[in-house]
PDB file of C-alpha atoms and ligand atoms in Angstrom:
ATOM      1  CA  MET A   1      22.925  58.957  19.164  1.00 49.00           C
ATOM      2  CA  THR A   2      26.186  60.417  20.605  1.00 49.00           C
ATOM      3  CA  ALA A   3      26.790  63.975  19.964  1.00 67.00           C
ATOM      4  CA  ARG A   4      28.964  64.732  16.969  1.00 77.00           C
ATOM      5  CA  ALA A   5      28.386  61.210  15.341  1.00 95.00           C
ATOM      6  CA  TRP A   6      27.357  62.380  11.801  1.00 98.00           C
ATOM      7  CA  THR A   7      29.210  63.157   8.662  1.00 98.00           C
ATOM      8  CA  VAL A   8      27.337  65.586   6.600  1.00 98.00           C
ATOM      9  CA  VAL A   9      28.067  65.495   2.873  1.00 98.00           C
ATOM     10  CA  ILE A  10      27.353  68.814   1.017  1.00 98.00           C
ATOM     11  CA  PRO A  11      27.664  68.794  -3.036  1.00 98.00           C
ATOM     12  CA  VAL A  12      28.294  72.152  -4.281  1.00 97.00           C
ATOM     13  CA  LYS A  13      28.354  72.757  -8.095  1.00 94.00           C
ATOM     14  CA  PRO A  14      31.035  75.168  -9.602  1.00 89.00           C
ATOM     15  CA  SER A  15      29.404  78.444  -8.807  1.00 85.00           C
ATOM     16  CA  ALA A  16      29.986  79.607 -12.541  1.00 85.00           C
ATOM     17  CA  HIS A  17      27.351  76.745 -13.482  1.00 87.00           C
ATOM     18  CA  GLY A  18      25.315  76.467 -10.315  1.00 86.00           C
ATOM     19  CA  LYS A  19      21.918  78.426  -9.436  1.00 91.00           C
ATOM     20  CA  SER A  20      21.027  79.050 -13.163  1.00 89.00           C
ATOM     21  CA  ARG A  21      17.633  80.101 -12.290  1.00 93.00           C
ATOM     22  CA  LEU A  22      18.591  82.623  -9.519  1.00 95.00           C
ATOM     23  CA  ASP A  23      18.553  86.007 -11.231  1.00 92.00           C
ATOM     24  CA  VAL A  24      18.455  88.711  -8.398  1.00 93.00           C
ATOM     25  CA  ALA A  25      18.748  92.417  -9.733  1.00 91.00           C
ATOM     26  CA  GLY A  26      21.937  94.106  -8.587  1.00 92.00           C
ATOM     27  CA  ILE A  27      23.819  90.981  -7.337  1.00 94.00           C
ATOM     28  CA  ASP A  28      26.336  89.009  -9.168  1.00 94.00           C
ATOM     29  CA  ARG A  29      25.056  85.400  -9.380  1.00 95.00           C
ATOM     30  CA  ILE A  30      28.199  83.638  -9.024  1.00 95.00           C
ATOM     31  CA  ALA A  31      28.997  85.410  -5.734  1.00 95.00           C
ATOM     32  CA  LEU A  32      25.376  84.723  -4.517  1.00 96.00           C
ATOM     33  CA  ALA A  33      25.630  81.116  -5.259  1.00 96.00           C
ATOM     34  CA  ARG A  34      28.740  81.104  -3.211  1.00 97.00           C
ATOM     35  CA  ALA A  35      27.388  82.686  -0.530  1.00 97.00           C
ATOM     36  CA  ILE A  36      24.471  80.439  -0.181  1.00 98.00           C
ATOM     37  CA  ALA A  37      26.542  77.610  -0.333  1.00 98.00           C
ATOM     38  CA  LEU A  38      28.984  78.744   2.343  1.00 98.00           C
ATOM     39  CA  ASP A  39      26.208  79.581   4.622  1.00 98.00           C
ATOM     40  CA  THR A  40      24.829  76.164   4.432  1.00 98.00           C
ATOM     41  CA  VAL A  41      28.268  74.618   4.952  1.00 98.00           C
ATOM     42  CA  ALA A  42      28.886  76.917   7.846  1.00 98.00           C
ATOM     43  CA  ALA A  43      25.628  75.944   9.396  1.00 98.00           C
ATOM     44  CA  ALA A  44      26.335  72.336   9.283  1.00 98.00           C
ATOM     45  CA  ALA A  45      29.856  72.665  10.521  1.00 98.00           C
ATOM     46  CA  ALA A  46      28.420  74.568  13.623  1.00 98.00           C
ATOM     47  CA  CYS A  47      26.104  71.533  14.320  1.00 97.00           C
ATOM     48  CA  GLU A  48      26.508  69.811  17.594  1.00 96.00           C
ATOM     49  CA  SER A  49      25.471  66.585  15.997  1.00 97.00           C
ATOM     50  CA  VAL A  50      27.941  66.680  13.146  1.00 97.00           C
ATOM     51  CA  GLU A  51      31.365  65.136  13.531  1.00 97.00           C
ATOM     52  CA  ARG A  52      32.665  66.080   9.907  1.00 97.00           C
ATOM     53  CA  VAL A  53      31.274  68.300   7.170  1.00 98.00           C
ATOM     54  CA  VAL A  54      32.556  67.004   3.468  1.00 98.00           C
ATOM     55  CA  VAL A  55      32.149  69.616   0.957  1.00 98.00           C
ATOM     56  CA  VAL A  56      32.052  67.895  -2.689  1.00 97.00           C
ATOM     57  CA  THR A  57      32.971  70.329  -5.213  1.00 96.00           C
ATOM     58  CA  GLN A  58      35.427  71.425  -8.095  1.00 94.00           C
ATOM     59  CA  ASP A  59      34.966  75.162  -7.243  1.00 94.00           C
ATOM     60  CA  GLY A  60      38.399  76.439  -6.008  1.00 94.00           C
ATOM     61  CA  GLY A  61      37.002  79.702  -5.113  1.00 94.00           C
ATOM     62  CA  LEU A  62      34.718  78.179  -2.936  1.00 96.00           C
ATOM     63  CA  VAL A  63      37.353  76.261  -1.086  1.00 96.00           C
ATOM     64  CA  ILE A  64      39.477  79.648  -0.597  1.00 96.00           C
ATOM     65  CA  GLN A  65      36.311  81.415   0.856  1.00 96.00           C
ATOM     66  CA  ALA A  66      35.628  78.670   3.074  1.00 98.00           C
ATOM     67  CA  ALA A  67      38.972  79.031   4.831  1.00 96.00           C
ATOM     68  CA  ASP A  68      37.298  80.670   8.004  1.00 96.00           C
ATOM     69  CA  ILE A  69      35.007  77.808   8.325  1.00 97.00           C
ATOM     70  CA  PRO A  70      36.531  75.031  10.905  1.00 94.00           C
ATOM     71  CA  GLY A  71      36.896  71.425  10.429  1.00 89.00           C
ATOM     72  CA  LEU A  72      35.840  70.851   6.684  1.00 98.00           C
ATOM     73  CA  ARG A  73      37.062  68.327   4.313  1.00 98.00           C
ATOM     74  CA  PHE A  74      37.014  68.578   0.693  1.00 97.00           C
ATOM     75  CA  VAL A  75      36.328  66.191  -1.946  1.00 96.00           C
ATOM     76  CA  SER A  76      36.816  67.045  -5.723  1.00 94.00           C
ATOM     77  CA  ASP A  77      34.203  65.484  -7.867  1.00 92.00           C
ATOM     78  CA  GLU A  78      36.096  65.900 -11.212  1.00 80.00           C
ATOM     79  CA  GLU A  79      35.435  62.417 -12.149  1.00 69.00           C
ATOM     80  CA  ALA A  80      31.776  62.025 -10.913  1.00 64.00           C
ATOM     81  CA  ILE A  81      28.938  63.091 -13.167  1.00 75.00           C
ATOM     82  CA  GLY A  82      25.968  64.479 -11.560  1.00 93.00           C
ATOM     83  CA  LEU A  83      24.911  65.069  -8.090  1.00 96.00           C
ATOM     84  CA  ASP A  84      24.034  61.622  -6.812  1.00 97.00           C
ATOM     85  CA  GLU A  85      27.576  60.284  -7.861  1.00 95.00           C
ATOM     86  CA  ALA A  86      29.130  63.548  -6.239  1.00 96.00           C
ATOM     87  CA  VAL A  87      27.169  62.831  -2.976  1.00 97.00           C
ATOM     88  CA  ALA A  88      28.314  59.040  -3.230  1.00 96.00           C
ATOM     89  CA  LEU A  89      31.881  60.274  -3.329  1.00 95.00           C
ATOM     90  CA  GLY A  90      31.629  62.011   0.006  1.00 97.00           C
ATOM     91  CA  ALA A  91      29.568  59.295   1.659  1.00 98.00           C
ATOM     92  CA  LYS A  92      32.364  56.955   0.916  1.00 97.00           C
ATOM     93  CA  THR A  93      34.768  58.926   3.324  1.00 97.00           C
ATOM     94  CA  ALA A  94      32.411  57.803   6.102  1.00 96.00           C
ATOM     95  CA  GLU A  95      31.359  54.190   5.099  1.00 95.00           C
ATOM     96  CA  GLY A  96      29.427  52.313   7.411  1.00 92.00           C
ATOM     97  CA  ARG A  97      29.160  55.602   9.975  1.00 96.00           C
ATOM     98  CA  PRO A  98      26.033  57.563  10.210  1.00 98.00           C
ATOM     99  CA  ARG A  99      25.824  60.027   6.952  1.00 98.00           C
ATOM    100  CA  ALA A 100      23.696  62.371   5.503  1.00 98.00           C
ATOM    101  CA  ALA A 101      23.520  64.305   2.446  1.00 98.00           C
ATOM    102  CA  LEU A 102      22.653  67.987   2.513  1.00 98.00           C
ATOM    103  CA  LEU A 103      21.984  70.088  -0.448  1.00 98.00           C
ATOM    104  CA  GLY A 104      24.025  73.090  -0.504  1.00 98.00           C
ATOM    105  CA  ASP A 105      21.433  75.736  -1.298  1.00 98.00           C
ATOM    106  CA  LEU A 106      19.818  76.225   2.135  1.00 98.00           C
ATOM    107  CA  PRO A 107      20.783  79.801   2.988  1.00 98.00           C
ATOM    108  CA  ALA A 108      18.609  80.099   6.119  1.00 98.00           C
ATOM    109  CA  LEU A 109      19.734  76.819   7.635  1.00 98.00           C
ATOM    110  CA  THR A 110      20.736  77.020  11.352  1.00 98.00           C
ATOM    111  CA  PRO A 111      22.710  74.380  13.270  1.00 98.00           C
ATOM    112  CA  THR A 112      19.609  73.805  15.484  1.00 97.00           C
ATOM    113  CA  ASP A 113      17.426  72.709  12.728  1.00 97.00           C
ATOM    114  CA  LEU A 114      19.976  70.347  11.231  1.00 98.00           C
ATOM    115  CA  ALA A 115      20.555  68.893  14.645  1.00 97.00           C
ATOM    116  CA  ALA A 116      16.749  68.058  14.983  1.00 97.00           C
ATOM    117  CA  ALA A 117      16.709  66.157  11.576  1.00 98.00           C
ATOM    118  CA  LEU A 118      19.722  64.300  12.214  1.00 98.00           C
ATOM    119  CA  ASP A 119      18.278  63.248  15.682  1.00 97.00           C
ATOM    120  CA  ALA A 120      15.250  61.899  13.714  1.00 97.00           C
ATOM    121  CA  GLY A 121      17.398  60.478  11.282  1.00 97.00           C
ATOM    122  CA  ALA A 122      19.020  58.368  13.801  1.00 96.00           C
ATOM    123  CA  ALA A 123      16.040  56.544  14.654  1.00 96.00           C
ATOM    124  CA  VAL A 124      15.624  55.212  11.068  1.00 97.00           C
ATOM    125  CA  ASP A 125      17.760  53.150   8.788  1.00 97.00           C
ATOM    126  CA  ARG A 126      17.216  55.714   5.918  1.00 98.00           C
ATOM    127  CA  GLY A 127      15.480  59.107   6.273  1.00 98.00           C
ATOM    128  CA  VAL A 128      14.512  61.870   4.103  1.00 98.00           C
ATOM    129  CA  VAL A 129      13.502  65.576   4.512  1.00 98.00           C
ATOM    130  CA  ALA A 130      11.116  66.957   1.612  1.00 98.00           C
ATOM    131  CA  ASP A 131      11.730  70.615   0.299  1.00 98.00           C
ATOM    132  CA  ALA A 132       9.426  73.285   1.036  1.00 97.00           C
ATOM    133  CA  GLU A 133       7.174  72.422  -1.992  1.00 97.00           C
ATOM    134  CA  GLY A 134       7.088  68.768  -0.604  1.00 97.00           C
ATOM    135  CA  THR A 135       8.199  67.359  -4.122  1.00 98.00           C
ATOM    136  CA  GLY A 136      12.192  67.545  -3.630  1.00 98.00           C
ATOM    137  CA  SER A 137      14.465  66.495  -0.913  1.00 98.00           C
ATOM    138  CA  THR A 138      16.877  68.565   1.223  1.00 98.00           C
ATOM    139  CA  LEU A 139      18.325  65.894   3.358  1.00 98.00           C
ATOM    140  CA  VAL A 140      18.912  62.263   3.118  1.00 98.00           C
ATOM    141  CA  THR A 141      20.314  60.166   5.947  1.00 98.00           C
ATOM    142  CA  ALA A 142      21.729  56.561   6.330  1.00 98.00           C
ATOM    143  CA  ARG A 143      22.489  55.317   9.914  1.00 96.00           C
ATOM    144  CA  GLU A 144      25.451  53.237  10.981  1.00 96.00           C
ATOM    145  CA  GLY A 145      25.761  50.178   8.933  1.00 96.00           C
ATOM    146  CA  VAL A 146      23.347  51.001   6.125  1.00 97.00           C
ATOM    147  CA  ALA A 147      24.810  51.274   2.705  1.00 96.00           C
ATOM    148  CA  TRP A 148      24.406  54.605   1.282  1.00 97.00           C
ATOM    149  CA  GLN A 149      21.877  55.604  -1.544  1.00 97.00           C
ATOM    150  CA  SER A 150      20.419  58.669  -2.897  1.00 98.00           C
ATOM    151  CA  SER A 151      18.266  59.675  -6.005  1.00 98.00           C
ATOM    152  CA  PHE A 152      18.078  63.389  -5.911  1.00 98.00           C
ATOM    153  CA  GLY A 153      16.882  65.775  -8.775  1.00 97.00           C
ATOM    154  CA  ASP A 154      13.399  66.610  -9.950  1.00 96.00           C
ATOM    155  CA  GLY A 155      10.797  64.749  -7.935  1.00 97.00           C
ATOM    156  CA  SER A 156      13.269  63.143  -5.591  1.00 98.00           C
ATOM    157  CA  PHE A 157      11.027  62.990  -2.492  1.00 98.00           C
ATOM    158  CA  ALA A 158       8.719  60.179  -3.917  1.00 98.00           C
ATOM    159  CA  ARG A 159      11.937  58.264  -5.162  1.00 98.00           C
ATOM    160  CA  HIS A 160      13.467  58.535  -1.831  1.00 98.00           C
ATOM    161  CA  LEU A 161      10.575  57.055  -0.017  1.00 98.00           C
ATOM    162  CA  GLU A 162      10.331  54.246  -2.606  1.00 98.00           C
ATOM    163  CA  MET A 163      14.100  53.711  -1.761  1.00 97.00           C
ATOM    164  CA  GLY A 164      12.891  53.002   1.674  1.00 98.00           C
ATOM    165  CA  CYS A 165      13.624  56.325   3.336  1.00 98.00           C
ATOM    166  CA  ALA A 166      11.370  57.493   6.239  1.00 98.00           C
ATOM    167  CA  PRO A 167      10.236  60.860   6.052  1.00 98.00           C
ATOM    168  CA  LEU A 168      11.340  62.790   8.867  1.00 98.00           C
ATOM    169  CA  ALA A 169       9.151  64.839  11.023  1.00 94.00           C
ATOM    170  CA  ILE A 170      10.369  68.348  10.217  1.00 95.00           C
ATOM    171  CA  PRO A 171       8.123  71.465  10.657  1.00 95.00           C
ATOM    172  CA  ASP A 172       6.728  72.627   7.310  1.00 94.00           C
ATOM    173  CA  ALA A 173       8.494  76.166   7.907  1.00 95.00           C
ATOM    174  CA  SER A 174      11.911  74.683   9.079  1.00 97.00           C
ATOM    175  CA  PRO A 175      14.702  76.556   6.884  1.00 98.00           C
ATOM    176  CA  LEU A 176      15.997  72.956   6.276  1.00 98.00           C
ATOM    177  CA  ARG A 177      13.209  72.626   3.831  1.00 98.00           C
ATOM    178  CA  ARG A 178      13.746  76.172   1.967  1.00 98.00           C
ATOM    179  CA  ASP A 179      16.152  75.244  -0.661  1.00 98.00           C
ATOM    180  CA  VAL A 180      16.682  78.197  -3.093  1.00 98.00           C
ATOM    181  CA  ASP A 181      16.683  78.008  -6.959  1.00 97.00           C
ATOM    182  CA  THR A 182      14.711  81.283  -7.761  1.00 96.00           C
ATOM    183  CA  ALA A 183      14.328  84.765  -6.573  1.00 96.00           C
ATOM    184  CA  GLU A 184      11.207  84.145  -4.999  1.00 97.00           C
ATOM    185  CA  GLN A 185      12.571  81.185  -2.965  1.00 98.00           C
ATOM    186  CA  LEU A 186      15.411  83.544  -1.811  1.00 97.00           C
ATOM    187  CA  ALA A 187      12.658  85.968  -0.633  1.00 97.00           C
ATOM    188  CA  GLU A 188      11.279  83.066   1.314  1.00 98.00           C
ATOM    189  CA  ALA A 189      14.364  82.369   3.000  1.00 98.00           C
ATOM    190  CA  ALA A 190      15.001  86.021   3.728  1.00 97.00           C
ATOM    191  CA  ALA A 191      11.772  85.948   5.720  1.00 97.00           C
ATOM    192  CA  LEU A 192      13.091  83.084   7.886  1.00 98.00           C
ATOM    193  CA  GLY A 193      16.328  84.751   8.402  1.00 98.00           C
ATOM    194  CA  LEU A 194      19.574  84.461   6.029  1.00 98.00           C
ATOM    195  CA  GLY A 195      23.140  83.223   7.153  1.00 98.00           C
ATOM    196  CA  PRO A 196      25.441  86.098   7.302  1.00 98.00           C
ATOM    197  CA  ARG A 197      27.332  85.786   3.940  1.00 98.00           C
ATOM    198  CA  THR A 198      23.805  85.867   1.888  1.00 98.00           C
ATOM    199  CA  ALA A 199      22.733  88.500   3.939  1.00 98.00           C
ATOM    200  CA  ALA A 200      25.573  90.695   3.499  1.00 97.00           C
ATOM    201  CA  LEU A 201      25.395  90.375  -0.315  1.00 95.00           C
ATOM    202  CA  LEU A 202      21.875  91.255  -0.299  1.00 94.00           C
ATOM    203  CA  ASN A 203      22.317  94.213   1.976  1.00 91.00           C
ATOM    204  CA  ALA A 204      25.136  95.496  -0.306  1.00 88.00           C
ATOM    205  CA  ARG A 205      23.147  95.025  -3.373  1.00 79.00           C
ATOM    206  CA  VAL A 206      23.530  97.680  -6.136  1.00 68.00           C
ATOM    207  CA  GLY A 207      20.383  99.679  -7.325  1.00 64.00           C
TER     208      GLY A 207
HETATM  209  N1  GTP B   1      29.421  68.531  -6.552  1.00 69.43           N
HETATM  210  C1  GTP B   1      28.361  68.658  -7.294  1.00 69.43           C
HETATM  211  N2  GTP B   1      27.181  69.269  -6.817  1.00 69.43           N
HETATM  212  C2  GTP B   1      25.834  69.515  -7.596  1.00 69.43           C
HETATM  213  C3  GTP B   1      25.939  68.982  -8.699  1.00 69.43           C
HETATM  214  N3  GTP B   1      24.721  69.216  -9.180  1.00 69.43           N
HETATM  215  C4  GTP B   1      23.957  69.835  -8.105  1.00 69.43           C
HETATM  216  N4  GTP B   1      24.829  69.965  -7.162  1.00 69.43           N
HETATM  217  C5  GTP B   1      24.671  70.759  -5.820  1.00 69.43           C
HETATM  218  O1  GTP B   1      23.391  70.135  -5.461  1.00 69.43           O
HETATM  219  C6  GTP B   1      22.616  71.339  -4.847  1.00 69.43           C
HETATM  220  C7  GTP B   1      21.068  71.152  -5.458  1.00 69.43           C
HETATM  221  O2  GTP B   1      21.372  71.561  -6.812  1.00 69.43           O
HETATM  222  P1  GTP B   1      20.339  72.050  -7.881  1.00 69.43           P
HETATM  223  O3  GTP B   1      19.653  72.986  -7.053  1.00 69.43           O
HETATM  224  O4  GTP B   1      19.559  70.902  -8.486  1.00 69.43           O
HETATM  225  O5  GTP B   1      21.262  72.730  -9.119  1.00 69.43           O
HETATM  226  P2  GTP B   1      21.892  74.175  -9.383  1.00 69.43           P
HETATM  227  O6  GTP B   1      22.845  73.937 -10.389  1.00 69.43           O
HETATM  228  O7  GTP B   1      22.406  74.465  -7.955  1.00 69.43           O
HETATM  229  O8  GTP B   1      20.762  75.098  -9.581  1.00 69.43           O
HETATM  230  P3  GTP B   1      20.023  74.952 -11.167  1.00 69.43           P
HETATM  231  O9  GTP B   1      20.951  75.705 -12.196  1.00 69.43           O
HETATM  232  O10 GTP B   1      18.652  75.733 -10.922  1.00 69.43           O
HETATM  233  O11 GTP B   1      19.545  73.654 -11.575  1.00 69.43           O
HETATM  234  C8  GTP B   1      23.374  72.426  -4.941  1.00 69.43           C
HETATM  235  O12 GTP B   1      24.103  72.649  -3.632  1.00 69.43           O
HETATM  236  C9  GTP B   1      24.450  72.360  -6.010  1.00 69.43           C
HETATM  237  O13 GTP B   1      25.583  72.997  -6.025  1.00 69.43           O
HETATM  238  C10 GTP B   1      26.976  68.096  -9.101  1.00 69.43           C
HETATM  239  O14 GTP B   1      27.015  67.593 -10.338  1.00 69.43           O
HETATM  240  N5  GTP B   1      27.962  68.043  -8.560  1.00 69.43           N
HETATM  241  C1  PEP B   2      18.206  68.199  -6.264  1.00 69.43           C
HETATM  242  C2  PEP B   2      16.765  68.713  -5.894  1.00 69.43           C
HETATM  243  O1  PEP B   2      16.285  69.881  -5.774  1.00 69.43           O
HETATM  244  P1  PEP B   2      16.555  71.073  -6.474  1.00 69.43           P
HETATM  245  O2  PEP B   2      16.846  70.686  -7.862  1.00 69.43           O
HETATM  246  O3  PEP B   2      15.241  71.833  -6.524  1.00 69.43           O
HETATM  247  O4  PEP B   2      17.531  71.849  -5.917  1.00 69.43           O
HETATM  248  C3  PEP B   2      16.165  67.591  -5.240  1.00 69.43           C
HETATM  249  O5  PEP B   2      15.012  67.804  -4.829  1.00 69.43           O
HETATM  250  O6  PEP B   2      16.442  66.361  -5.136  1.00 69.43           O
END
């Protein structure tokens, strides 16, 4: 795979509605949801294997706060209903090219982790990375010429395997696998090393 070949689609729910289970004392949930999404987007944008990051969102505040991250494309999912539809809208912008959907709640992700997974994805038609629990998915890939498909949501890893995605060999402890829905999962991500926006918010915590 040549460098910078991938389009990475990152869906982000409006922060006012997202991360509903993420309750951290002394921290505003909306600000935290945005910081987590922005750290994920920034890591993807800095990845050497990524040509373009497409953020699918209706969150205008997130778009403004992402101004310091170069080279992003935004797609509004106003007319889409649900996560897979949002991802499909983003994937359509790179039809036929190598595409990946990355969930927007991976605050410890680094560009190197993502590059390793995309390199593995280049060797299979469709690939999937399991979340840290082994039941969900954090990344789905489709290489050049392969039609886009995804089935995110509870228990998505098994569905992605059924759809023909090959499990990508990513270490258990990779930050790419540590998605964050709860305060406990945020603590696990913190142990791996948080991105700067999420870390700054936690450091500035009240109380
Ligand atoms: N654009 C878009 N993104 C979505 C949608 N649903 C989920 N996402 C994003 O997909 C990723 C995984 O989402 P979930 O963890 O399932 O949902 P969440 O609302 O963030 O968290 P919960 O409130 O705990 O369900 C996050 O980046 C979400 O922002 C959707 O309908 N549209
Ligand atoms: C959307 C998913 O995960 P979560 O709801 O845990 O973020 C998924 O695993 O497909």
